[in-house]
XYZ file of C-alpha atoms in Angstrom:
540
model
C 246.913 141.809 75.564
C 245.056 139.872 77.731
C 242.442 140.350 80.594
C 240.090 142.570 80.497
C 243.633 141.885 74.747
C 241.000 141.806 79.328
C 243.468 143.931 76.803
C 245.292 141.523 75.094
C 248.797 140.702 75.869
C 251.509 141.639 73.400
C 253.629 139.029 72.099
C 256.375 140.992 70.190
C 258.548 143.811 71.097
C 256.699 146.136 69.209
C 253.649 145.653 67.137
C 250.496 149.816 65.217
C 247.439 151.790 64.744
C 245.580 154.978 64.744
C 245.631 155.437 60.864
C 242.804 153.669 59.623
C 239.541 152.555 61.042
C 239.700 149.216 62.857
C 236.629 148.141 60.707
C 237.493 149.394 57.226
C 240.206 148.196 54.923
C 243.194 150.259 54.142
C 243.606 152.450 50.952
C 246.180 151.386 48.233
C 248.587 154.202 48.390
C 251.235 151.710 49.989
C 254.175 150.595 47.812
C 253.385 150.048 44.355
C 249.479 149.950 44.560
C 249.081 150.690 40.652
C 249.111 147.041 39.901
C 245.873 145.313 39.364
C 244.462 143.466 42.328
C 243.229 139.846 42.653
C 240.350 139.803 44.706
C 241.018 136.053 45.123
C 244.645 136.434 46.014
C 245.903 135.095 49.287
C 248.938 136.461 51.487
C 250.566 135.469 54.795
C 251.043 137.162 58.100
C 253.799 136.619 60.792
C 252.286 135.297 63.914
C 253.275 132.962 66.869
C 251.433 129.842 68.410
C 248.090 130.968 69.995
C 248.304 130.123 73.750
C 244.856 128.399 73.632
C 241.915 126.935 71.511
C 240.440 129.608 69.174
C 237.558 130.212 70.997
C 236.537 134.002 71.436
C 236.351 134.132 75.629
C 239.541 132.019 75.481
C 242.116 134.301 73.835
C 243.777 137.093 75.939
C 246.974 137.600 73.622
C 247.868 138.811 70.373
C 248.714 135.626 68.508
C 245.227 134.185 68.971
C 243.154 137.425 68.856
C 244.627 138.331 65.473
C 243.065 135.072 64.057
C 239.642 135.439 66.167
C 239.189 138.800 64.655
C 239.293 137.330 61.207
C 236.746 134.631 61.794
C 234.311 136.451 64.218
C 232.668 139.683 63.912
C 230.943 141.417 67.229
C 228.428 143.802 67.682
C 230.610 147.030 67.329
C 234.032 148.136 66.514
C 235.709 151.585 66.758
C 237.314 154.004 64.022
C 240.656 155.539 64.168
C 239.363 158.515 66.418
C 237.965 155.918 69.129
C 234.214 156.456 67.771
C 232.103 153.552 68.239
C 231.063 151.782 64.893
C 228.099 149.352 64.350
C 229.089 146.224 62.920
C 226.622 143.190 63.521
C 224.559 145.543 65.777
C 221.966 147.638 64.259
C 221.513 149.932 67.319
C 222.333 149.562 71.015
C 220.281 151.932 73.081
C 220.098 152.994 76.924
C 218.535 155.747 78.943
C 220.209 154.740 82.310
C 223.670 153.255 81.485
C 222.206 150.215 83.092
C 219.696 148.205 80.747
C 220.579 148.320 76.972
C 218.611 147.096 73.934
C 220.500 145.524 71.303
C 219.182 145.236 67.913
C 220.980 143.056 65.425
C 221.189 143.702 61.674
C 219.052 140.911 60.222
C 220.482 138.067 57.434
C 223.694 137.661 59.253
C 224.986 133.868 59.009
C 227.436 131.745 60.790
C 229.911 130.179 58.081
C 227.931 126.855 58.435
C 224.769 128.433 57.151
C 222.827 128.956 60.310
C 221.359 132.402 61.316
C 223.130 134.765 63.702
C 220.400 135.716 66.425
C 220.144 137.157 69.911
C 220.103 133.694 71.082
C 223.646 133.477 69.204
C 225.089 136.134 71.698
C 222.927 135.440 74.686
C 223.780 131.499 74.897
C 227.670 132.321 73.961
C 228.021 134.771 77.075
C 226.513 132.426 79.555
C 228.690 129.759 78.382
C 231.606 131.805 78.544
C 230.706 133.174 82.005
C 230.318 129.789 83.531
C 233.542 128.605 85.260
C 233.057 125.060 84.515
C 233.969 126.067 80.899
C 237.325 127.666 82.068
C 237.331 130.667 79.796
C 240.273 132.988 80.522
C 238.142 135.950 79.958
C 235.128 135.013 81.809
C 235.398 138.210 84.274
C 234.489 140.465 81.227
C 230.838 139.269 81.973
C 230.932 140.313 85.841
C 229.216 143.670 84.792
C 226.085 141.927 83.990
C 223.196 141.203 86.418
C 223.674 137.609 87.759
C 227.037 136.827 86.862
C 227.690 136.650 90.595
C 225.143 133.921 90.778
C 226.938 131.858 87.804
C 230.384 132.395 88.935
C 230.294 133.188 92.788
C 233.618 134.035 94.504
C 232.696 131.480 96.952
C 230.440 128.375 97.074
C 228.684 126.509 94.139
C 226.992 128.526 91.482
C 223.285 129.036 92.188
C 222.414 129.711 88.393
C 223.345 128.629 84.927
C 222.458 131.619 83.229
C 222.799 135.386 84.034
C 219.774 136.956 84.952
C 220.497 140.276 83.141
C 220.541 138.680 79.684
C 217.103 138.309 78.023
C 216.189 137.543 74.275
C 213.158 139.579 72.976
C 213.086 138.224 69.644
C 215.457 136.719 66.892
C 217.025 139.995 66.268
C 216.624 141.774 69.620
C 217.873 140.831 73.102
C 218.500 143.282 76.323
C 221.594 143.419 78.647
C 220.966 144.598 82.427
C 223.816 145.389 84.605
C 224.114 144.871 88.083
C 224.898 148.735 88.222
C 225.385 151.615 85.798
C 228.575 151.881 83.778
C 228.914 154.835 81.421
C 231.298 153.108 79.057
C 229.778 149.626 78.727
C 229.153 149.927 75.040
C 232.852 150.406 74.427
C 233.485 147.047 75.970
C 231.240 145.314 73.651
C 233.980 145.605 70.818
C 236.357 142.965 72.466
C 236.289 139.443 71.188
C 235.044 138.077 74.378
C 231.641 139.305 73.171
C 231.359 137.402 70.117
C 228.472 135.289 69.190
C 228.755 131.361 68.797
C 226.638 128.850 66.385
C 224.682 126.365 67.837
C 227.179 123.748 66.614
C 229.891 125.237 69.014
C 228.176 123.589 72.123
C 228.296 119.825 70.683
C 231.959 119.861 71.124
C 233.531 123.000 72.327
C 236.762 121.493 72.283
C 236.803 120.490 68.954
C 235.245 123.701 67.951
C 238.412 125.611 68.959
C 240.442 123.650 66.947
C 238.119 124.190 63.900
C 236.071 127.338 64.804
C 232.946 128.477 63.112
C 232.337 132.266 63.338
C 230.295 134.853 61.551
C 233.349 137.055 60.216
C 234.946 138.224 57.033
C 237.278 135.227 56.892
C 236.222 131.290 57.368
C 238.338 128.803 58.703
C 240.415 126.135 56.870
C 242.984 124.567 59.007
C 245.552 124.928 61.732
C 248.649 122.993 61.563
C 249.959 123.539 65.247
C 253.366 125.592 65.350
C 253.389 125.857 61.685
C 250.496 127.761 60.353
C 246.690 128.589 60.376
C 244.818 129.218 57.242
C 241.459 131.093 56.692
C 239.548 131.963 53.268
C 237.378 134.987 52.526
C 233.777 134.220 53.576
C 231.668 135.302 50.248
C 228.551 135.687 52.274
C 229.740 138.085 54.990
C 227.362 140.971 55.630
C 229.582 143.421 57.768
C 231.147 146.681 56.568
C 234.557 145.040 56.414
C 234.355 142.412 53.716
C 237.754 141.189 52.507
C 239.508 142.752 49.406
C 241.497 139.425 49.015
C 240.848 135.779 49.018
C 242.414 134.654 52.513
C 245.255 134.605 54.960
C 247.830 132.243 56.199
C 249.123 133.059 59.614
C 252.552 131.661 59.726
C 253.961 130.736 62.889
C 257.719 131.903 63.682
C 259.582 131.112 66.738
C 262.226 134.350 65.773
C 261.163 137.613 64.251
C 264.580 137.482 62.418
C 263.690 134.416 60.707
C 260.547 136.035 59.637
C 262.060 139.415 58.358
C 264.420 137.310 56.195
C 261.413 135.498 54.596
C 259.880 138.829 54.317
C 262.897 140.108 52.278
C 263.069 137.183 49.964
C 259.182 137.121 49.307
C 258.308 134.098 51.390
C 256.270 136.349 53.987
C 253.924 139.058 52.947
C 253.071 141.072 56.059
C 254.933 141.334 59.552
C 253.586 142.930 62.608
C 256.847 143.790 64.042
C 260.733 143.924 63.282
C 262.991 142.539 65.506
C 265.420 144.897 67.465
C 268.345 143.445 65.402
C 266.926 144.718 62.213
C 265.340 147.873 63.208
C 268.417 149.808 62.296
C 268.469 148.730 58.395
C 264.615 147.596 57.791
C 263.437 151.124 56.565
C 266.753 151.153 53.730
C 265.717 147.436 53.133
C 262.079 148.105 52.527
C 261.852 151.497 51.249
C 257.986 152.637 51.065
C 257.111 149.223 52.291
C 258.480 150.074 55.827
C 255.977 150.996 58.450
C 256.518 153.087 61.422
C 253.419 154.131 63.208
C 251.928 154.758 66.752
C 249.327 152.477 68.181
C 247.833 152.278 71.694
C 249.996 149.870 73.719
C 252.306 150.208 76.585
C 255.000 148.079 77.983
C 255.719 147.732 81.547
C 257.618 145.508 84.148
C 255.171 143.441 85.848
C 255.569 142.625 89.606
C 254.765 138.904 90.854
C 253.218 140.299 94.038
C 252.336 136.638 95.089
C 256.348 135.769 95.541
C 257.956 136.166 98.788
C 260.338 138.718 97.239
C 257.428 141.290 96.627
C 255.030 140.478 99.026
C 254.217 143.383 101.384
C 257.108 145.462 99.684
C 257.337 149.240 100.340
C 256.370 150.907 96.882
C 259.259 153.144 97.312
C 261.492 149.979 96.393
C 259.424 149.661 93.101
C 259.727 153.453 92.552
C 263.257 153.223 92.993
C 263.677 150.651 90.614
C 261.778 152.533 88.174
C 263.862 155.540 88.430
C 266.914 153.367 87.851
C 265.929 152.846 84.435
C 267.309 155.147 81.673
C 264.268 155.008 79.386
C 265.461 157.918 76.891
C 268.685 156.095 76.162
C 267.227 152.661 75.756
C 264.563 153.830 73.603
C 267.016 155.660 71.304
C 269.673 153.236 71.174
C 268.701 149.538 71.565
C 264.964 150.334 70.349
C 266.474 152.868 67.581
C 263.788 155.337 68.575
C 260.885 153.027 67.828
C 259.509 153.580 71.427
C 258.660 156.659 73.191
C 259.338 156.635 77.201
C 256.156 156.184 79.285
C 255.303 158.630 81.702
C 252.208 156.917 83.013
C 250.111 153.593 82.677
C 247.576 154.369 80.145
C 248.540 154.010 76.127
C 248.558 157.177 73.974
C 245.309 157.206 71.753
C 243.074 156.114 74.452
C 240.238 158.224 75.670
C 241.518 159.642 79.135
C 245.197 159.203 78.217
C 247.037 162.174 80.273
C 250.955 162.938 80.085
C 253.198 162.617 83.069
C 250.570 160.828 85.188
C 253.393 158.966 86.958
C 255.198 162.191 87.988
C 258.934 161.691 88.481
C 258.797 157.870 88.915
C 259.489 157.456 85.377
C 262.554 159.814 85.196
C 266.057 158.612 85.220
C 267.817 159.750 88.559
C 270.216 157.127 89.650
C 270.979 158.977 93.185
C 267.239 159.193 93.964
C 266.732 155.524 92.639
C 269.165 154.144 95.128
C 267.958 156.433 97.932
C 264.186 155.403 97.580
C 265.454 151.752 97.581
C 267.118 152.182 100.702
C 264.410 153.973 102.530
C 261.747 151.171 101.286
C 264.075 148.594 103.283
C 265.961 147.536 100.079
C 265.209 144.736 97.415
C 264.920 141.477 99.215
C 267.896 139.462 98.219
C 269.397 142.311 96.136
C 268.483 140.643 93.167
C 265.868 140.569 90.685
C 264.809 138.868 87.164
C 262.699 139.951 84.304
C 260.861 137.094 82.680
C 260.184 137.457 78.833
C 259.513 135.333 75.693
C 262.549 134.729 73.686
C 260.556 134.741 70.258
C 259.502 138.127 70.807
C 262.611 140.187 70.060
C 262.788 141.328 73.824
C 266.300 139.804 74.948
C 268.344 143.136 74.183
C 266.243 145.747 75.812
C 265.734 143.451 79.032
C 269.603 143.467 79.111
C 269.683 146.828 78.727
C 267.153 147.733 81.493
C 268.993 145.288 83.638
C 272.274 146.940 83.216
C 270.830 150.298 83.884
C 269.343 149.051 87.098
C 272.586 147.382 88.439
C 274.828 150.397 87.140
C 272.331 152.777 89.037
C 271.544 151.098 92.270
C 273.846 147.665 92.614
C 270.749 145.669 92.478
C 271.631 142.488 90.431
C 269.467 141.851 87.510
C 269.240 139.146 84.950
C 266.857 138.077 82.132
C 264.553 134.953 82.816
C 263.926 133.747 79.020
C 261.174 131.648 78.054
C 261.201 129.924 74.796
C 257.930 131.500 73.148
C 255.036 133.500 74.217
C 252.966 130.367 75.098
C 255.336 129.363 77.638
C 255.804 132.805 79.082
C 251.905 133.347 79.402
C 251.607 129.904 80.794
C 254.126 130.693 83.367
C 252.339 134.023 84.627
C 248.757 132.241 84.430
C 250.301 129.506 86.837
C 251.915 132.300 89.015
C 255.547 130.738 88.248
C 256.921 133.985 87.575
C 260.080 134.435 89.739
C 260.320 138.160 90.294
C 259.299 140.694 87.550
C 258.075 139.898 84.056
C 257.722 141.653 80.585
C 254.081 142.844 80.233
C 252.641 144.617 76.851
C 249.300 145.410 76.903
C 247.203 146.840 74.072
C 243.983 148.160 74.124
C 240.779 145.939 73.879
C 238.612 149.192 73.648
C 239.722 152.723 73.654
C 238.875 153.877 77.000
C 241.006 154.547 80.103
C 239.260 151.731 82.230
C 240.845 149.107 80.216
C 244.458 149.994 81.242
C 243.410 150.532 84.867
C 240.348 148.415 85.780
C 241.081 145.440 83.635
C 244.748 145.403 84.789
C 244.919 146.557 88.266
C 241.616 145.644 89.898
C 241.781 143.026 92.454
C 239.528 140.414 90.468
C 240.327 141.266 87.003
C 241.429 138.687 84.606
C 244.421 141.110 83.403
C 245.790 141.347 87.242
C 248.225 138.340 86.649
C 250.870 139.590 89.124
C 248.375 139.497 92.137
C 248.418 143.394 92.753
C 245.575 144.028 95.421
C 244.722 147.203 96.926
C 241.535 148.283 98.731
C 241.614 151.929 98.025
C 242.432 151.537 94.228
C 239.567 149.131 94.180
C 237.553 151.863 95.612
C 238.456 154.544 93.377
C 237.852 152.014 90.206
C 234.352 151.481 91.774
C 233.701 155.236 92.101
C 234.956 155.684 88.430
C 232.575 152.985 87.446
C 229.651 154.704 89.282
C 229.851 158.027 87.485
C 226.836 159.307 85.811
C 228.498 160.171 82.383
C 231.555 159.068 80.340
C 233.062 162.478 80.912
C 232.978 162.087 84.916
C 234.068 158.552 84.671
C 237.048 159.333 82.536
C 237.989 162.113 84.935
C 237.802 159.889 87.943
C 240.042 157.440 86.076
C 242.431 159.856 85.386
C 242.767 160.729 89.132
C 243.013 156.952 89.659
C 245.956 156.857 87.465
C 247.734 159.639 89.312
C 247.287 157.656 92.764
C 248.861 154.730 91.172
C 252.277 156.040 91.787
C 251.822 155.493 95.649
C 251.207 151.822 94.973
C 253.209 150.622 92.095
C 251.176 148.154 90.291
C 253.778 147.780 87.685
C 256.682 149.834 86.310
C 255.971 151.810 83.114
C 258.669 151.409 80.472
C 257.452 152.814 77.160
C 254.601 153.346 74.389
C 254.836 151.024 71.599
C 254.857 151.873 67.973
C 254.662 149.723 64.808
C 257.770 149.111 63.036
C 257.142 146.486 60.201
C 256.720 146.061 56.865
C 255.181 144.294 53.822
C 256.399 142.402 50.881
C 256.055 143.521 46.945
C 253.204 141.274 46.484
C 250.616 143.460 48.544
C 249.291 146.712 48.790
C 246.942 148.417 50.750
C 248.570 147.524 54.091
C 247.307 149.758 57.124
C 247.365 148.811 60.977
C 244.624 149.290 63.404
C 244.514 151.221 66.773
C 245.136 147.643 68.615
C 248.450 147.296 66.490
C 247.174 144.492 64.081
C 247.317 144.861 60.417
C 244.096 145.444 58.867
C 243.587 142.072 57.102
C 240.339 142.606 55.205
C 242.160 145.887 53.555
C 245.063 144.201 52.085
C 245.225 143.714 48.362
C 247.127 140.918 46.514
C 248.525 141.915 43.154
C 248.029 139.846 40.159
């Protein structure tokens, strides 16, 4: 979920996806859907406290992004097969993958009644790219011509606006990139590219607490660490108008508590059941239980900026990877709700390939021990894995640590942070002591989102400080490809090269194991694992 979520960082141990379009609402064949629906009925969803203010370019994690997506609509979205679907865009045309002409659907308005225009996009992107505004996802605009003048690596900015953005008329603007990128339109579905109303700039800080969007829901209130409330926007022009009256995002510090509320009817939709409840949730919920794959992967991130891992021989990390018994942990601790990962790219993404990591993700204690020895050993012969305690991770972290220690003799402990916000802050501030739990869900369904946006030296999602000139060059070559197909092929070759550098340790692919109450029907999950809020129907 976060650096190109770029992809967003995933808060919980498991969160679902591929069964319905990201834009469309779900059908009503879930649970007892024959009951009449109340178009004004409201329902609740389990979340945690967002890390940052609710600004589209400042949200790189799943607790904030689910709220942003309810309040804002961008140019495009994707269906379950990864096909681009126009939302606020009427068309996006290019002849060279470098200059794009965007035409908007006329008549759209923000929730304050002001029109959504080409300027609403261009001004928002320029504001977000400006380093003075400290937006976590500002690097997403680095493909656009002139970004290097607005946000130079060194020295002071020589411009406040990117030269590659031009307003043609109220409903038309052009985007010129610094170099052609064959998959650029895919990136435009990420929330960072949402528009902003003029009222935002009067007080951006206040706007982050009381956002004004153009999406299917309108903001009502935010009681920090308790709940966020949104209501249906009656004048919404998009293809995914809400089939309900609104949503309450209820904040939980423990998934176990949320599950008890779900069973008692005090919560309507969960994003993920905690490991403790996985053995019983299907029996408890019956046809209201959800078990579905989606495009996300869990890995162990490496804090390369620490003394322990700086200049480490990749063989050491290869050895730690081969000391993890993924098959047993996913079948027992995670109750079959995960699938062992064999590479760095999630399933369901254009460019996914099986077994990209070769033998490195196979459990082999003898080889694991030898690789660590050949690489000079783990400094201090001890590691820790940082994780957020509110996400249901404790059990599998302990299992991974136990597997590593038993196989190699390397001591391993969990480093628990109280909540996802604290976990992310520690990562952002480079305070991770050794390794950290990293969960990444697609921002757009193309392979680059899991490689460039996580392992490129300058990418926002690269929180561990991994940097390799050869990997950066391979990424640049893939971006320079003449076609989408050629770019995909080059990225696939790059993924296979990652085994030689170990930017992270792949663990497993995510599934959504969740459920919903008897009060709602039509509950479906998108490719990014979030419930499709607009399709939920509330029974009368």
